[in-house]
């Protein structure tokens, strides 16, 4: 297949070593930005995404998942192999909002394979990913909201909003009281940049605001709720997308267990802070051209 672009970049999900079913459709990222959703089977998994570059390109990759109740996904390794590899992803944030990144990797032309290895719980979990390439330009929005299927207790979603101010709404329903963990994530790639201004969960239990967890070049927002009343809910994300539009991905999981009950300890936020601080020091050492966030 010929792609009329300075780069040819097609991501296709292939089977891992354990002969597991395909969990996502192939993704066309010829525009330079895309998101993907993975829902591996229970137990060990290995999923690979392949792409080719026709010119030197800087790549940012972010994979994210949430731990909630019986839903848990642990990555053991994420590695990008190819002419400039192997390049191992770095743990960016720990559970319950797990993020792994490959930051500002300058890749030579050629074929590459991104392989994610890990273990998923019997209650199937979901992970999402975003990929952004420097020097790319896309002006075609897609996936700006809609209903989510939470019949398995977890779900993922992807959106490439229009340039400028945007508002996306994703809806779901719960038939019994459930606690929710939600994570939205996006990666900066050259001129491609999404800045969220607000993310909330709206429904019978009121408006619950998510908080910014990490900032550019890997911006994430997270929310942990108490038990919510049964009924219909909406995840509403407001923000600003660059003229060269970028993509974000989200994942959420449900649990009938009250997180505020005795014995259900909430992880200390300082743990994530230490990881992020260490990564920030590493990024300062590495030579890179990064977009300056305006506040």
Coordinates of N, CA, C and O in Angstrom, one line a residue, residues 93-182:
X93 N 4.6 6.4 35.3 CA 3.8 6.5 36.5 C 3.5 5.1 37.0 O 3.2 4.2 36.1
X94 N 3.4 4.8 38.3 CA 3.1 3.4 38.7 C 1.6 3.2 38.9 O 0.8 4.1 38.7
X95 N 1.2 2.0 39.2 CA -0.2 1.7 39.5 C -0.7 2.6 40.7 O 0.1 3.0 41.5
X96 N -2.0 3.0 40.7 CA -3.0 2.4 39.9 C -3.2 3.1 38.5 O -4.1 2.7 37.7
X97 N -2.4 4.1 38.2 CA -2.5 4.8 36.9 C -1.1 4.6 36.3 O -0.2 5.4 36.4
X98 N -1.0 3.5 35.6 CA 0.3 3.1 35.0 C 0.6 3.7 33.6 O -0.3 3.6 32.8
X99 N 1.7 4.3 33.5 CA 2.1 4.8 32.2 C 3.5 4.4 31.9 O 4.4 4.4 32.7
X100 N 3.8 4.0 30.6 CA 5.1 3.7 30.1 C 5.4 4.5 28.8 O 4.5 4.6 28.0
X101 N 6.6 5.1 28.7 CA 6.8 6.0 27.6 C 8.1 5.7 26.9 O 9.1 5.1 27.5
X102 N 8.2 6.0 25.6 CA 9.4 6.2 24.8 C 9.4 7.6 24.4 O 8.5 8.1 23.7
X103 N 10.4 8.4 24.9 CA 10.4 9.8 24.8 C 11.5 10.3 23.8 O 12.6 10.0 23.9
X104 N 11.0 11.1 22.8 CA 11.9 11.8 21.9 C 12.9 10.9 21.3 O 14.1 11.3 21.3
X105 N 12.5 9.8 20.8 CA 13.4 8.8 20.1 C 13.6 9.2 18.7 O 12.6 9.2 17.9
X106 N 14.8 9.6 18.3 CA 15.1 9.9 16.9 C 15.4 8.6 16.2 O 16.4 7.9 16.4
X107 N 14.5 8.3 15.2 CA 14.6 7.0 14.5 C 15.1 7.2 13.1 O 14.6 8.1 12.4
X108 N 16.0 6.3 12.7 CA 16.4 6.3 11.3 C 15.3 5.6 10.4 O 14.4 4.9 10.9
X109 N 15.3 5.8 9.1 CA 14.3 5.2 8.2 C 14.4 3.7 8.3 O 15.5 3.1 8.6
X110 N 13.3 3.0 8.1 CA 13.3 1.5 8.2 C 12.1 1.0 8.9 O 11.1 1.7 9.2
X111 N 12.1 -0.3 9.1 CA 10.9 -1.0 9.7 C 11.2 -1.2 11.2 O 12.3 -1.5 11.6
X112 N 10.1 -1.0 12.0 CA 10.2 -1.1 13.4 C 9.0 -1.9 14.0 O 8.0 -2.0 13.4
X113 N 9.3 -2.5 15.2 CA 8.3 -3.3 15.9 C 8.2 -2.9 17.3 O 9.3 -2.9 18.0
X114 N 7.1 -2.5 17.8 CA 6.8 -2.2 19.2 C 6.2 -3.3 19.8 O 5.1 -3.7 19.4
X115 N 6.8 -4.0 20.8 CA 6.3 -5.2 21.4 C 6.0 -4.9 22.9 O 6.9 -4.5 23.6
X116 N 4.8 -5.2 23.3 CA 4.4 -5.0 24.7 C 4.2 -6.4 25.3 O 3.4 -7.2 24.8
X117 N 4.9 -6.7 26.4 CA 4.7 -8.0 27.1 C 4.2 -7.7 28.5 O 4.6 -6.7 29.1
X118 N 3.4 -8.6 29.0 CA 2.9 -8.4 30.3 C 1.9 -9.5 30.7 O 1.8 -10.6 30.1
X119 N 1.2 -9.2 31.8 CA 0.2 -10.2 32.3 C -1.1 -9.4 32.6 O -1.1 -8.3 33.2
X120 N -2.2 -10.0 32.2 CA -3.5 -9.4 32.4 C -4.3 -10.3 33.4 O -4.2 -11.6 33.4
X121 N -5.2 -9.7 34.2 CA -5.9 -10.5 35.2 C -7.1 -11.2 34.5 O -7.4 -11.0 33.4
X122 N -7.7 -12.2 35.3 CA -8.8 -13.0 34.8 C -9.9 -12.0 34.4 O -10.6 -12.3 33.4
X123 N -10.2 -11.0 35.2 CA -11.1 -9.9 34.8 C -10.4 -9.1 33.8 O -9.5 -8.3 34.1
X124 N -10.7 -9.3 32.5 CA -9.9 -8.7 31.5 C -9.7 -7.2 31.6 O -10.7 -6.4 31.9
X125 N -8.5 -6.7 31.4 CA -8.2 -5.3 31.6 C -7.9 -4.7 30.2 O -7.7 -5.4 29.2
X126 N -7.8 -3.4 30.2 CA -7.7 -2.6 28.9 C -6.4 -1.7 29.1 O -6.2 -1.1 30.1
X127 N -5.7 -1.6 28.0 CA -4.6 -0.6 27.9 C -4.9 0.2 26.7 O -5.5 -0.2 25.7
X128 N -4.3 1.5 26.7 CA -4.4 2.3 25.5 C -3.1 2.9 25.2 O -2.2 2.9 26.1
X129 N -2.9 3.4 24.0 CA -1.6 3.9 23.6 C -1.8 5.1 22.7 O -2.8 5.2 21.9
X130 N -0.9 6.0 22.7 CA -0.8 7.1 21.7 C 0.5 7.2 21.1 O 1.5 7.0 21.8
X131 N 0.6 7.5 19.9 CA 1.9 7.7 19.1 C 1.8 9.1 18.4 O 0.8 9.4 17.8
X132 N 2.9 9.8 18.5 CA 3.0 11.1 17.9 C 4.4 11.3 17.2 O 5.4 10.9 17.8
X133 N 4.4 11.7 16.0 CA 5.6 11.9 15.2 C 5.8 13.4 15.0 O 4.9 14.1 14.6
X134 N 7.1 13.8 15.1 CA 7.4 15.2 14.8 C 7.4 15.4 13.3 O 7.7 14.5 12.5
X135 N 7.2 16.6 12.9 CA 7.2 16.9 11.5 C 6.0 16.5 10.7 O 5.9 16.6 9.5
X136 N 4.9 16.0 11.4 CA 3.7 15.5 10.7 C 2.6 16.6 10.9 O 2.6 17.4 11.8
X137 N 1.7 16.5 9.9 CA 0.6 17.5 10.0 C -0.7 16.8 9.6 O -0.8 16.2 8.5
X138 N -1.7 16.8 10.5 CA -3.0 16.3 10.3 C -4.1 17.3 10.5 O -4.0 18.0 11.5
X139 N -5.1 17.3 9.7 CA -6.2 18.3 9.9 C -7.6 17.6 9.9 O -8.6 18.2 9.7
X140 N -7.6 16.2 10.0 CA -8.8 15.5 9.9 C -9.2 14.9 11.3 O -8.6 13.9 11.7
X141 N -10.1 15.5 12.0 CA -10.5 15.0 13.3 C -11.3 13.7 13.2 O -11.9 13.4 12.1
X142 N -11.3 12.9 14.2 CA -12.1 11.7 14.3 C -12.3 11.2 15.7 O -11.6 11.6 16.6
X143 N -13.4 10.4 15.9 CA -13.6 9.8 17.2 C -13.8 10.8 18.3 O -13.2 10.8 19.4
X144 N -14.8 11.7 18.1 CA -15.0 12.8 19.1 C -16.0 12.5 20.2 O -16.7 13.4 20.7
X145 N -16.2 11.3 20.6 CA -17.1 10.9 21.6 C -18.0 9.8 21.2 O -17.9 9.2 20.1
X146 N -18.9 9.4 22.2 CA -19.8 8.3 21.9 C -20.0 7.4 23.1 O -19.4 7.6 24.1
X147 N -20.8 6.3 22.9 CA -21.0 5.4 24.0 C -19.8 4.4 24.2 O -19.1 4.1 23.2
X148 N -19.6 4.0 25.4 CA -18.5 3.0 25.8 C -19.2 1.7 26.2 O -20.2 1.7 26.9
X149 N -18.6 0.6 25.8 CA -19.0 -0.7 26.2 C -18.2 -1.1 27.5 O -17.1 -1.5 27.4
X150 N -18.9 -1.1 28.6 CA -18.3 -1.5 29.9 C -18.8 -2.8 30.4 O -18.8 -3.1 31.6
X151 N -19.4 -3.7 29.5 CA -19.9 -4.9 29.9 C -18.9 -5.8 30.5 O -19.2 -6.7 31.4
X152 N -17.6 -5.7 30.2 CA -16.6 -6.5 30.7 C -15.9 -5.8 31.9 O -15.0 -6.4 32.6
X153 N -16.4 -4.6 32.3 CA -15.8 -3.9 33.4 C -14.7 -3.0 33.2 O -14.3 -2.3 34.1
X154 N -14.2 -3.0 31.9 CA -13.2 -2.0 31.5 C -13.3 -1.6 30.1 O -13.9 -2.4 29.3
X155 N -12.8 -0.5 29.7 CA -12.9 0.0 28.3 C -11.8 1.0 28.0 O -11.2 1.6 28.9
X156 N -11.6 1.2 26.7 CA -10.7 2.2 26.2 C -11.4 3.0 25.1 O -12.3 2.6 24.5
X157 N -10.9 4.2 24.9 CA -11.4 5.1 23.8 C -10.3 6.0 23.3 O -9.3 6.3 24.0
X158 N -10.5 6.5 22.1 CA -9.5 7.3 21.4 C -10.2 8.4 20.7 O -11.3 8.3 20.2
X159 N -9.6 9.6 20.7 CA -10.2 10.7 20.0 C -9.1 11.6 19.4 O -8.0 11.8 20.0
X160 N -9.3 12.1 18.2 CA -8.5 13.1 17.5 C -9.4 14.3 17.3 O -10.1 14.4 16.3
X161 N -9.5 15.2 18.3 CA -10.5 16.3 18.2 C -10.1 17.3 17.1 O -9.0 17.4 16.6
X162 N -11.1 18.2 16.8 CA -10.8 19.3 15.8 C -9.8 20.3 16.4 O -9.6 20.3 17.6
X163 N -9.1 21.0 15.5 CA -8.2 22.1 16.0 C -8.9 23.1 16.8 O -10.1 23.4 16.5
X164 N -8.2 23.7 17.7 CA -8.8 24.8 18.6 C -9.5 24.2 19.7 O -9.3 23.0 20.2
X165 N -10.5 24.9 20.3 CA -11.2 24.4 21.5 C -12.1 23.3 21.1 O -12.7 23.3 20.0
X166 N -12.2 22.3 22.0 CA -13.0 21.1 21.7 C -13.7 20.7 23.0 O -13.3 21.0 24.1
X167 N -14.8 19.9 22.9 CA -15.5 19.3 24.0 C -15.9 17.9 23.5 O -16.7 17.8 22.5
X168 N -15.4 16.8 24.1 CA -15.8 15.5 23.8 C -16.6 14.8 24.9 O -16.2 15.0 26.1
X169 N -17.6 14.0 24.6 CA -18.4 13.4 25.6 C -18.5 11.9 25.3 O -18.8 11.5 24.2
X170 N -18.1 11.1 26.3 CA -18.2 9.6 26.2 C -19.1 9.1 27.3 O -19.0 9.5 28.4
X171 N -20.1 8.3 26.9 CA -21.2 7.9 27.8 C -21.1 6.4 28.2 O -20.7 5.6 27.4
X172 N -21.6 6.1 29.4 CA -21.8 4.7 29.8 C -22.8 4.6 30.9 O -23.2 5.6 31.5
X173 N -23.3 3.4 31.2 CA -24.2 3.2 32.2 C -23.8 2.0 33.1 O -23.1 1.1 32.7
X174 N -24.1 2.1 34.4 CA -23.8 1.1 35.4 C -25.2 0.7 36.0 O -26.0 1.5 36.3
X175 N -25.3 -0.7 36.2 CA -26.6 -1.2 36.7 C -26.6 -1.3 38.2 O -27.7 -1.6 38.8
X176 N -25.4 -1.2 38.8 CA -25.3 -1.3 40.3 C -24.2 -0.4 40.8 O -23.4 0.1 39.9
X177 N -24.1 -0.1 42.1 CA -23.0 0.8 42.5 C -21.6 0.3 42.1 O -21.3 -0.9 42.3
X178 N -20.8 1.2 41.6 CA -19.5 0.9 41.1 C -18.5 2.1 41.4 O -19.0 3.2 41.3
X179 N -17.3 1.7 41.7 CA -16.2 2.7 41.8 C -15.5 2.8 40.5 O -15.4 1.7 39.8
X180 N -15.1 3.9 40.0 CA -14.5 4.1 38.7 C -13.1 4.7 38.9 O -12.8 5.6 39.7
X181 N -12.1 4.1 38.1 CA -10.8 4.8 37.9 C -10.7 5.1 36.4 O -11.0 4.3 35.5
X182 N -10.3 6.4 36.1 CA -10.3 6.9 34.8 C -8.9 7.6 34.5 O -8.4 8.2 35.4

